[in-house]
XYZ file of C-alpha atoms in Angstrom:
353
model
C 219.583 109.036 187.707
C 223.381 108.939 187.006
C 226.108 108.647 189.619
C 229.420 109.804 188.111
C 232.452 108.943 190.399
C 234.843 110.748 188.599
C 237.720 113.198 189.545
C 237.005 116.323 188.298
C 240.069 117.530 189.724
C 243.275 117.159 191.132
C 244.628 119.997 192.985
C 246.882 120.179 196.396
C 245.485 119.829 199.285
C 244.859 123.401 201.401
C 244.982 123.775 204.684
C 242.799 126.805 206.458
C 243.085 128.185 209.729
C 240.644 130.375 212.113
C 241.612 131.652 214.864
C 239.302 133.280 218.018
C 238.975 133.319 221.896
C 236.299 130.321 222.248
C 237.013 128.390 219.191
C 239.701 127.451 216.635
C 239.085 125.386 213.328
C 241.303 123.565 211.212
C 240.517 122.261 207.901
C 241.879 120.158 205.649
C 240.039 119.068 202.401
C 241.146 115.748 200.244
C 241.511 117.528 196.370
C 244.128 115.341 195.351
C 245.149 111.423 194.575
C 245.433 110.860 198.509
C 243.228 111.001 201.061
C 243.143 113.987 202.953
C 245.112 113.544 206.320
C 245.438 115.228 209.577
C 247.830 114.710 212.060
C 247.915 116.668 215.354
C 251.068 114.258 216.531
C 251.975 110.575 216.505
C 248.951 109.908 218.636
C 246.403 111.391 216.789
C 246.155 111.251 213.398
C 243.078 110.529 210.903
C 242.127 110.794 206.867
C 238.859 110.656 204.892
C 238.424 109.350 201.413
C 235.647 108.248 199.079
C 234.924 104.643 199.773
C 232.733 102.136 199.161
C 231.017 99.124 201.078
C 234.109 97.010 200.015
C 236.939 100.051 200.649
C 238.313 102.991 199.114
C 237.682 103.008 195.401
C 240.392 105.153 194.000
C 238.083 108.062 193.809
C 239.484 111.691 195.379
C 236.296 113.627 194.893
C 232.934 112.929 195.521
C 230.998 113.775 191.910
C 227.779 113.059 190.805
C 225.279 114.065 188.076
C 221.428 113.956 189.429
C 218.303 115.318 188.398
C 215.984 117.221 191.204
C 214.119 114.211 193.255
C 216.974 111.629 192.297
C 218.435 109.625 195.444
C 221.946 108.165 195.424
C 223.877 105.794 198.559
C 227.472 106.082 198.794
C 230.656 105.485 201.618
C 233.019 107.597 202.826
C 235.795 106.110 204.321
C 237.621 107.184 208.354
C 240.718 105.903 209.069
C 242.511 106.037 212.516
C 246.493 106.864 211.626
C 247.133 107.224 215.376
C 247.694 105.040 218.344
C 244.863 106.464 220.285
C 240.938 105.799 220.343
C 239.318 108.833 218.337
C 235.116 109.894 218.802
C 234.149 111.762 215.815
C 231.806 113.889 214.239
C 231.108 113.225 210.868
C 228.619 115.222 208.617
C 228.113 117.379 205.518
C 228.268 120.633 204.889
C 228.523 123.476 202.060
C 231.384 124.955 200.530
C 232.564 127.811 199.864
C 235.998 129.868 198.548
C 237.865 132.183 199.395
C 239.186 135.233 197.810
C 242.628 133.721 197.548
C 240.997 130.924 195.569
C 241.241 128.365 198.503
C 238.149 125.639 198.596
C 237.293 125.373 202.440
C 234.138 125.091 204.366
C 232.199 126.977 207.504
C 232.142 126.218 211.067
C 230.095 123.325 212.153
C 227.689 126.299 213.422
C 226.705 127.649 209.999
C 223.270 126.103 208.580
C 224.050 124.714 205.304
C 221.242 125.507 202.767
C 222.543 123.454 199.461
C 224.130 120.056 199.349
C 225.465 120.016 202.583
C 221.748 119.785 203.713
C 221.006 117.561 201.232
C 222.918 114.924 202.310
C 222.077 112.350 205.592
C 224.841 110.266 207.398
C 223.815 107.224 208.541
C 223.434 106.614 212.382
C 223.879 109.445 214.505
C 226.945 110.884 213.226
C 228.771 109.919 215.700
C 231.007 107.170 215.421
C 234.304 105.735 217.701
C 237.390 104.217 215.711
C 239.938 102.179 217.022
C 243.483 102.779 216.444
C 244.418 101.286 212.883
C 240.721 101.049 212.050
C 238.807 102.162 208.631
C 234.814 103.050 209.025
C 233.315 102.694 205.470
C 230.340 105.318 206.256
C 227.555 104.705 204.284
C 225.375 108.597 203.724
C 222.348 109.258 201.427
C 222.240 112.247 199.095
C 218.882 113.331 198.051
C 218.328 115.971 195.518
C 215.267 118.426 196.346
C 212.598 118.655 193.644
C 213.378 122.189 193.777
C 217.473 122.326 193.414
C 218.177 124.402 190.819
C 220.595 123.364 187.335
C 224.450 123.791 187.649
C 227.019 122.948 190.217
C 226.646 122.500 193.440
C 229.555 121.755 196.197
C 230.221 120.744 199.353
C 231.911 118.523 201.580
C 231.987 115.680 204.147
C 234.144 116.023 207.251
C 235.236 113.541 210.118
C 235.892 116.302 213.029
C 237.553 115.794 216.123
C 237.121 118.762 218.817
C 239.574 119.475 221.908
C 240.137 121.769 224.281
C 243.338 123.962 224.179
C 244.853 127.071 225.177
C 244.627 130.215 223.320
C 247.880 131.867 222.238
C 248.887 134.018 225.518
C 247.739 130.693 227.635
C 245.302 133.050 229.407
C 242.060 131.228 228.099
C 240.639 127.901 226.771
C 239.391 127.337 223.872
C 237.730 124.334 221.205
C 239.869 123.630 218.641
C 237.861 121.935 215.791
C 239.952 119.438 213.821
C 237.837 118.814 210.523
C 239.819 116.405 207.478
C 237.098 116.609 204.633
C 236.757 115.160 201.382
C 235.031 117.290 198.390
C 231.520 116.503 197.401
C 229.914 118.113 193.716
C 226.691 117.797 192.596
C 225.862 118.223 189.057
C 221.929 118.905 187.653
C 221.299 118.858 184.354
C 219.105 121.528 182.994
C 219.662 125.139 182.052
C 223.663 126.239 182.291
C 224.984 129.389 182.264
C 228.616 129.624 182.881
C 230.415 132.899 182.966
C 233.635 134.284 184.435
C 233.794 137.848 185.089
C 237.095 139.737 185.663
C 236.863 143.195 187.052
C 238.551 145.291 189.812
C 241.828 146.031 187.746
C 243.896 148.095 189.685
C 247.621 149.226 188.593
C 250.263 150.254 190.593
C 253.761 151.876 189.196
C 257.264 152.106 191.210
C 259.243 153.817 189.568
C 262.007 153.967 192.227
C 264.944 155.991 190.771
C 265.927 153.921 188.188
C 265.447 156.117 184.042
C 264.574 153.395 182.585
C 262.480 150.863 183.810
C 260.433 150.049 187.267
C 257.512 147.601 188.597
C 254.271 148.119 187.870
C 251.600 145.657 189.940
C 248.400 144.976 188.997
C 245.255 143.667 191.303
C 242.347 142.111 189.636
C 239.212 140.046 190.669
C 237.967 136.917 188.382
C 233.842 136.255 189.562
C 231.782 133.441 188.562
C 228.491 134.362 187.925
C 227.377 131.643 186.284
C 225.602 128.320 187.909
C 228.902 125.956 187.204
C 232.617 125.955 188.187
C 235.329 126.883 185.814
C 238.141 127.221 185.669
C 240.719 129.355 183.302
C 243.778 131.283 181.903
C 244.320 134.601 182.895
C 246.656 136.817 180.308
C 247.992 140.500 181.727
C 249.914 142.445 179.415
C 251.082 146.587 179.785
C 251.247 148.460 177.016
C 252.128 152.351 177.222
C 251.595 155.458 174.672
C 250.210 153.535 171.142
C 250.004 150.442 172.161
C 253.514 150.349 173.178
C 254.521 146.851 174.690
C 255.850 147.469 178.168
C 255.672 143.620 179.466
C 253.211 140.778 180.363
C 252.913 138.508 183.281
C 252.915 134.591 182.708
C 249.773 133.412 182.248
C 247.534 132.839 185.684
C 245.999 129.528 185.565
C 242.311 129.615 187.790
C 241.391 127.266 190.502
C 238.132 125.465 189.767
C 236.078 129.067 190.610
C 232.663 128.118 192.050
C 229.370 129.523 190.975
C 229.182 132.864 192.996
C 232.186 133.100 193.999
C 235.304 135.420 193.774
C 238.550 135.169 193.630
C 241.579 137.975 193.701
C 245.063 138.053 191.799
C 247.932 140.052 192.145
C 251.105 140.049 189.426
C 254.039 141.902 189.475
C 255.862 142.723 186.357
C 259.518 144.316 186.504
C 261.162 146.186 183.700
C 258.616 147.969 183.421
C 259.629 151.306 181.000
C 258.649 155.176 182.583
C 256.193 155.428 179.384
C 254.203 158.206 180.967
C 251.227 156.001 181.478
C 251.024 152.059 181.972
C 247.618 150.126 180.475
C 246.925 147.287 181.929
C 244.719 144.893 179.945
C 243.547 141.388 181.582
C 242.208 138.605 179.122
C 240.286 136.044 180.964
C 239.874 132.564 178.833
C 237.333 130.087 180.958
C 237.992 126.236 180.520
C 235.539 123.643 181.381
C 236.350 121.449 184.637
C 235.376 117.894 184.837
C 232.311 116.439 183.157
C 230.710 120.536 182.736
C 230.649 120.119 178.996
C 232.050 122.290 176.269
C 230.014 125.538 176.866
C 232.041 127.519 178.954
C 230.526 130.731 177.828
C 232.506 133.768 176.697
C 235.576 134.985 177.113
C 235.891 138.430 179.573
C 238.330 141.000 179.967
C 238.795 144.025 181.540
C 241.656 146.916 182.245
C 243.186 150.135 184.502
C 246.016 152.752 184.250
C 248.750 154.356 185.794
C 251.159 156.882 185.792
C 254.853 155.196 185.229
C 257.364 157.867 185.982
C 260.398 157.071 188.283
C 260.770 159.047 191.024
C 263.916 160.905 189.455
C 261.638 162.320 186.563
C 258.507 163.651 189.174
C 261.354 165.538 191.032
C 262.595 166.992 187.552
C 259.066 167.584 186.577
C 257.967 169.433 190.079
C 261.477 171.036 189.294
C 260.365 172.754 186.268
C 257.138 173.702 187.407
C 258.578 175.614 190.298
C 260.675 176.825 188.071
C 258.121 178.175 185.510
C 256.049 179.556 188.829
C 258.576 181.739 189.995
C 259.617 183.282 186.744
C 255.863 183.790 186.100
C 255.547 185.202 189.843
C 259.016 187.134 188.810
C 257.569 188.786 185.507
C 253.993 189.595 187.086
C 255.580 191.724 189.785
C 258.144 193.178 187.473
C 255.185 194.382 185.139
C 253.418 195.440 188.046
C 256.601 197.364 189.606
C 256.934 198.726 185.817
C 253.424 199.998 185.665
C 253.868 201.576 189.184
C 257.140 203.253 188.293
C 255.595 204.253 184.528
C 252.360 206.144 186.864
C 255.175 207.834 188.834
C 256.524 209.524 186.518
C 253.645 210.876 184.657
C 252.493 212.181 187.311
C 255.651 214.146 188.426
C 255.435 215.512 184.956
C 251.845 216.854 183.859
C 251.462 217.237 180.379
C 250.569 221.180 180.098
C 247.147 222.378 179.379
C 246.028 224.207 176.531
């Protein structure tokens, strides 16, 4: 067994908010240098960080690398900010993304089935802090014989629920106040990372501008592999023959989560009216903390529009009216000819023999 209290990585906190008639939730998960911090107003106020039985350690995530059956003790760390005494929830749960790339976690009400159920807080999970006072948790993480290799994530959470109004004031609700710090678990065995981009869709406005327009292009990046990566993500147009039209700056990935997906949108102006636009997405995975070198192979993927401005479709629709009503013109001249032609003949029989 190997604990490894490493950061695998240092992104901003995010904040996520749910909003419904009986209950409201409010996340925030440490992913940085800092503790992750809530503060409703000067009164209340709380953060969670990794800790140990002596104090915070300088740690932001929780990371560890254990094998199925292995057993590992560790603190997280509660601190009242606020003047007033707090009762709080504390407990583990899984994680999960969303599309916009965001690391965030359920309600309390949702079962957690990976590490978030692998994980037991000491006492009853309940726990009272004074104003000004750290709690130095102490939780147990056991790793079933059956977990499966890769990554796994989740997170623990100090929660502190209220009741409040909803937004018209016409009903209460429980707002859920959750400050969380990130929790991976790494086991060895069998890895297959891949990153999968699909979904490329391409949009052209033209507006009424000859010679150039925007052209914006929606994609989807999918882990499908059993470890988090993360990534660079190239766009470039060409037109007719490879012609360069433009390129977006390169997308850099959040740490993308096995099984999960995450979409992009880029806009790229200037774009020439080359008939058609090609858009062609290059996805290069990186490894993210301790994963290793394999990070599989790169992906890539790509769609199409039309890229005419609006002023050449009217000039276009133009001409084909155009060419329909001299082609309606000439078909009923030929047929008024041919009508005028049988007229004649038969005003003037040819004489019989």
């Amino acid at each position: 067994m190997t604990s490894n209290p490493s950061a695998p990585t240092r992104a901003p906190h995010r904040r996520g908010l749910t909003g419904a008639l009986a209950l409201a939730l409010v996340v925030v998960l440490s992913g940085g240098l800092a503790p992750a911090a809530f503060a409703a107003d000067d009164d209340i106020s709380w953060a969670v960080q990794p800790s140990s039985a002596e104090g915070p350690d300088g740690r932001d995530v929780m990371s560890y690398t254990l094998s199925p059956g292995d057993t590992v003790t560790d603190y997280v760390g509660v601190s009242n900010l606020g003047h007033n005494t707090l009762s709080m929830r504390v407990y583990a749960m899984d994680a999960a993304m969303t599309t916009d790339g965001s690391f965030t976690l359920p309600p309390a009400s949702t079962p957690s089935v990976d590490v978030g159920n692998w994980v037991g807080i000491t006492g009853e999970g309940t726990y009272t802090i004074e104003p000004g006072q750290r709690l130095d948790i102490p939780f147990r993480l056991t790793v079933p014989p059956t977990a499966s290799p890769g990554d796994h994530a989740g997170g623990i959470v100090a929660s502190l629920s209220e009741l409040g109004t909803s937004g018209d004031g016409a009903q209460q609700v429980s707002v859920d106040r959750r400050v969380g710090v990130r929790l991976y678990v790494n086991i060895p065995g069998e890895r297959t990372p891949h990153l999968e981009v699909s979904d490329v869709t391409v949009n052209y406005d033209g507006g009424w501008d000859l010679f150039g327009g925007t052209s914006t292009v929606t994609y989807s990046v999918k882990n499908t592999g059993n470890v988090r990566l993360g990534g660079t993500a190239a766009l470039t147009l060409t037109g007719l023959l490879g012609w360069s039209l433009g390129a977006a700056e390169d997308r850099q990935l959040p740490d993308v989560l096995p099984g999960s997906t995450v979409e992009f949108t880029e806009t790229v102006t200037g774009v020439a009216p080359a008939v058609f636009v090609n858009a062609d997405v290059s996805l290069t995975p990186t490894s993210v903390g301790d994963a290793g070198d394999d990070v599989g192979t790169n992906d890539s993927a790509s769609g199409w529009a039309l890229a005419l401005p609006y002023t050449v479709l009217i000039i276009i629709l133009l001409l084909a009216g155009l060419i329909f009503w001299l082609w309606w013109r000439g078909r009923r001249w030929r047929t008024q000819a041919k009508a005028a032609l049988a007229g004649t003949a038969s005003e003037h029989p040819q004489p019989t023999a």
